[in-house]
Amino acid sequence: MIIVELVFIHHVTKWALPMSGSPVRFRDVTKTFGSTVALKAFNLDIAAGEFVMLLGASGSGKSTALSILAGFSDATFGDVYIDGKLMHGVPSEMRNVGVVFQSFALFPHMTVAETVACPLRMRRRPADEISRKVGGIGTGAPGLAGETQA
């Protein structure tokens, strides 16, 4: 189902899934890098629990939109809301947004478990809770047995 068609991002597909989450709203979000427009007047509403797929060619603004949502980058113009709250000035670690990169982009020096545990440590979770949540990551996943480097 085509929800929105833009100059840059070709279309957005949405599915309702039985999961929790917070509603997300992009309002006229534009991102420029010098004279290059990476994202232009992007508008999107995502309901809580909705699964969304952004489709577009390389350079169409998909990663830029996610980077702005996660707080890794600021919009040049426009607003992003999570759970009805404006995200201007809210640091990435306070947004409760997870991003999985196509190739590692964060902690190449850490193991998979250390990388996964990082946000738990940032939220000052107890060590036993971190061990419980991180323990067993990758067990039973085809092709991951014995993999430790992120």
JSON list of C-alpha atoms in Angstrom, two decimals, residues 30-121:
[
{"chain": "A", "resi": 30, "resn": "THR", "atom": "CA", "xyz": [13.89, 19.04, 5.72]},
{"chain": "A", "resi": 31, "resn": "LYS", "atom": "CA", "xyz": [17.60, 18.27, 5.99]},
{"chain": "A", "resi": 32, "resn": "THR", "atom": "CA", "xyz": [20.25, 19.99, 3.94]},
{"chain": "A", "resi": 33, "resn": "PHE", "atom": "CA", "xyz": [23.99, 19.46, 3.81]},
{"chain": "A", "resi": 34, "resn": "GLY", "atom": "CA", "xyz": [25.29, 22.70, 2.35]},
{"chain": "A", "resi": 35, "resn": "SER", "atom": "CA", "xyz": [23.39, 23.15, -0.91]},
{"chain": "A", "resi": 36, "resn": "THR", "atom": "CA", "xyz": [22.38, 19.46, -1.07]},
{"chain": "A", "resi": 37, "resn": "VAL", "atom": "CA", "xyz": [18.81, 18.68, -0.01]},
{"chain": "A", "resi": 38, "resn": "ALA", "atom": "CA", "xyz": [18.84, 15.22, 1.57]},
{"chain": "A", "resi": 39, "resn": "LEU", "atom": "CA", "xyz": [15.22, 15.26, 2.79]},
{"chain": "A", "resi": 40, "resn": "LYS", "atom": "CA", "xyz": [12.57, 17.73, 1.62]},
{"chain": "A", "resi": 41, "resn": "ALA", "atom": "CA", "xyz": [9.36, 18.61, 3.49]},
{"chain": "A", "resi": 42, "resn": "PHE", "atom": "CA", "xyz": [8.92, 15.04, 4.78]},
{"chain": "A", "resi": 43, "resn": "ASN", "atom": "CA", "xyz": [5.60, 14.34, 6.52]},
{"chain": "A", "resi": 44, "resn": "LEU", "atom": "CA", "xyz": [4.68, 11.02, 8.09]},
{"chain": "A", "resi": 45, "resn": "ASP", "atom": "CA", "xyz": [2.48, 9.82, 10.95]},
{"chain": "A", "resi": 46, "resn": "ILE", "atom": "CA", "xyz": [3.22, 6.42, 12.49]},
{"chain": "A", "resi": 47, "resn": "ALA", "atom": "CA", "xyz": [0.72, 5.06, 15.00]},
{"chain": "A", "resi": 48, "resn": "ALA", "atom": "CA", "xyz": [1.86, 3.23, 18.12]},
{"chain": "A", "resi": 49, "resn": "GLY", "atom": "CA", "xyz": [2.57, -0.41, 17.24]},
{"chain": "A", "resi": 50, "resn": "GLU", "atom": "CA", "xyz": [2.68, 0.22, 13.50]},
{"chain": "A", "resi": 51, "resn": "PHE", "atom": "CA", "xyz": [5.47, -1.36, 11.41]},
{"chain": "A", "resi": 52, "resn": "VAL", "atom": "CA", "xyz": [6.69, 0.99, 8.69]},
{"chain": "A", "resi": 53, "resn": "MET", "atom": "CA", "xyz": [8.93, 0.41, 5.69]},
{"chain": "A", "resi": 54, "resn": "LEU", "atom": "CA", "xyz": [10.53, 3.33, 3.85]},
{"chain": "A", "resi": 55, "resn": "LEU", "atom": "CA", "xyz": [11.37, 2.55, 0.24]},
{"chain": "A", "resi": 56, "resn": "GLY", "atom": "CA", "xyz": [13.45, 4.70, -2.04]},
{"chain": "A", "resi": 57, "resn": "ALA", "atom": "CA", "xyz": [16.55, 4.82, -4.16]},
{"chain": "A", "resi": 58, "resn": "SER", "atom": "CA", "xyz": [19.99, 5.39, -2.73]},
{"chain": "A", "resi": 59, "resn": "GLY", "atom": "CA", "xyz": [20.20, 8.99, -1.57]},
{"chain": "A", "resi": 60, "resn": "SER", "atom": "CA", "xyz": [16.43, 9.42, -1.33]},
{"chain": "A", "resi": 61, "resn": "GLY", "atom": "CA", "xyz": [16.47, 10.39, 2.37]},
{"chain": "A", "resi": 62, "resn": "LYS", "atom": "CA", "xyz": [15.55, 7.13, 4.13]},
{"chain": "A", "resi": 63, "resn": "SER", "atom": "CA", "xyz": [18.63, 7.00, 6.36]},
{"chain": "A", "resi": 64, "resn": "THR", "atom": "CA", "xyz": [18.49, 10.75, 6.88]},
{"chain": "A", "resi": 65, "resn": "ALA", "atom": "CA", "xyz": [14.91, 10.50, 8.19]},
{"chain": "A", "resi": 66, "resn": "LEU", "atom": "CA", "xyz": [15.89, 7.68, 10.57]},
{"chain": "A", "resi": 67, "resn": "SER", "atom": "CA", "xyz": [18.97, 9.58, 11.71]},
{"chain": "A", "resi": 68, "resn": "ILE", "atom": "CA", "xyz": [16.83, 12.60, 12.56]},
{"chain": "A", "resi": 69, "resn": "LEU", "atom": "CA", "xyz": [14.25, 10.42, 14.35]},
{"chain": "A", "resi": 70, "resn": "ALA", "atom": "CA", "xyz": [16.95, 8.74, 16.43]},
{"chain": "A", "resi": 71, "resn": "GLY", "atom": "CA", "xyz": [18.55, 12.08, 17.29]},
{"chain": "A", "resi": 72, "resn": "PHE", "atom": "CA", "xyz": [21.86, 11.37, 15.54]},
{"chain": "A", "resi": 73, "resn": "SER", "atom": "CA", "xyz": [21.27, 14.40, 13.32]},
{"chain": "A", "resi": 74, "resn": "ASP", "atom": "CA", "xyz": [19.11, 17.53, 13.58]},
{"chain": "A", "resi": 75, "resn": "ALA", "atom": "CA", "xyz": [16.57, 18.60, 10.96]},
{"chain": "A", "resi": 76, "resn": "THR", "atom": "CA", "xyz": [17.41, 21.82, 9.17]},
{"chain": "A", "resi": 77, "resn": "PHE", "atom": "CA", "xyz": [13.71, 22.66, 9.24]},
{"chain": "A", "resi": 78, "resn": "GLY", "atom": "CA", "xyz": [10.57, 20.97, 10.57]},
{"chain": "A", "resi": 79, "resn": "ASP", "atom": "CA", "xyz": [9.58, 19.03, 13.65]},
{"chain": "A", "resi": 80, "resn": "VAL", "atom": "CA", "xyz": [9.72, 15.44, 14.89]},
{"chain": "A", "resi": 81, "resn": "TYR", "atom": "CA", "xyz": [7.43, 14.23, 17.67]},
{"chain": "A", "resi": 82, "resn": "ILE", "atom": "CA", "xyz": [7.63, 10.99, 19.62]},
{"chain": "A", "resi": 83, "resn": "ASP", "atom": "CA", "xyz": [4.64, 10.19, 21.80]},
{"chain": "A", "resi": 84, "resn": "GLY", "atom": "CA", "xyz": [3.36, 13.73, 21.21]},
{"chain": "A", "resi": 85, "resn": "LYS", "atom": "CA", "xyz": [6.55, 15.35, 22.53]},
{"chain": "A", "resi": 86, "resn": "LEU", "atom": "CA", "xyz": [8.63, 17.66, 20.36]},
{"chain": "A", "resi": 87, "resn": "MET", "atom": "CA", "xyz": [12.15, 16.23, 20.03]},
{"chain": "A", "resi": 88, "resn": "HIS", "atom": "CA", "xyz": [14.09, 19.50, 19.54]},
{"chain": "A", "resi": 89, "resn": "GLY", "atom": "CA", "xyz": [17.10, 19.30, 21.83]},
{"chain": "A", "resi": 90, "resn": "VAL", "atom": "CA", "xyz": [16.26, 15.81, 23.17]},
{"chain": "A", "resi": 91, "resn": "PRO", "atom": "CA", "xyz": [19.47, 13.72, 23.02]},
{"chain": "A", "resi": 92, "resn": "SER", "atom": "CA", "xyz": [19.44, 10.40, 21.17]},
{"chain": "A", "resi": 93, "resn": "GLU", "atom": "CA", "xyz": [19.85, 8.34, 24.35]},
{"chain": "A", "resi": 94, "resn": "MET", "atom": "CA", "xyz": [16.63, 9.82, 25.77]},
{"chain": "A", "resi": 95, "resn": "ARG", "atom": "CA", "xyz": [14.45, 9.10, 22.73]},
{"chain": "A", "resi": 96, "resn": "ASN", "atom": "CA", "xyz": [14.13, 5.32, 23.21]},
{"chain": "A", "resi": 97, "resn": "VAL", "atom": "CA", "xyz": [14.60, 4.76, 19.48]},
{"chain": "A", "resi": 98, "resn": "GLY", "atom": "CA", "xyz": [16.58, 1.78, 18.22]},
{"chain": "A", "resi": 99, "resn": "VAL", "atom": "CA", "xyz": [18.35, 1.76, 14.87]},
{"chain": "A", "resi": 100, "resn": "VAL", "atom": "CA", "xyz": [19.94, -1.27, 13.21]},
{"chain": "A", "resi": 101, "resn": "PHE", "atom": "CA", "xyz": [22.49, -0.31, 10.58]},
{"chain": "A", "resi": 102, "resn": "GLN", "atom": "CA", "xyz": [23.09, -2.30, 7.41]},
{"chain": "A", "resi": 103, "resn": "SER", "atom": "CA", "xyz": [26.76, -2.49, 8.30]},
{"chain": "A", "resi": 104, "resn": "PHE", "atom": "CA", "xyz": [28.14, -1.78, 11.73]},
{"chain": "A", "resi": 105, "resn": "ALA", "atom": "CA", "xyz": [28.35, 1.91, 12.39]},
{"chain": "A", "resi": 106, "resn": "LEU", "atom": "CA", "xyz": [28.83, 2.27, 16.12]},
{"chain": "A", "resi": 107, "resn": "PHE", "atom": "CA", "xyz": [31.16, 0.09, 18.16]},
{"chain": "A", "resi": 108, "resn": "PRO", "atom": "CA", "xyz": [33.41, -2.05, 15.95]},
{"chain": "A", "resi": 109, "resn": "HIS", "atom": "CA", "xyz": [35.76, -2.64, 18.91]},
{"chain": "A", "resi": 110, "resn": "MET", "atom": "CA", "xyz": [33.01, -4.28, 21.01]},
{"chain": "A", "resi": 111, "resn": "THR", "atom": "CA", "xyz": [31.58, -7.77, 20.94]},
{"chain": "A", "resi": 112, "resn": "VAL", "atom": "CA", "xyz": [27.94, -8.31, 19.99]},
{"chain": "A", "resi": 113, "resn": "ALA", "atom": "CA", "xyz": [26.97, -8.70, 23.67]},
{"chain": "A", "resi": 114, "resn": "GLU", "atom": "CA", "xyz": [28.86, -5.52, 24.67]},
{"chain": "A", "resi": 115, "resn": "THR", "atom": "CA", "xyz": [27.18, -3.57, 21.87]},
{"chain": "A", "resi": 116, "resn": "VAL", "atom": "CA", "xyz": [23.71, -4.81, 22.82]},
{"chain": "A", "resi": 117, "resn": "ALA", "atom": "CA", "xyz": [24.37, -4.12, 26.52]},
{"chain": "A", "resi": 118, "resn": "CYS", "atom": "CA", "xyz": [25.50, -0.54, 25.87]},
{"chain": "A", "resi": 119, "resn": "PRO", "atom": "CA", "xyz": [22.05, 1.14, 26.03]},
{"chain": "A", "resi": 120, "resn": "LEU", "atom": "CA", "xyz": [21.24, -0.83, 29.19]},
{"chain": "A", "resi": 121, "resn": "ARG", "atom": "CA", "xyz": [24.44, 0.45, 30.79]}
]
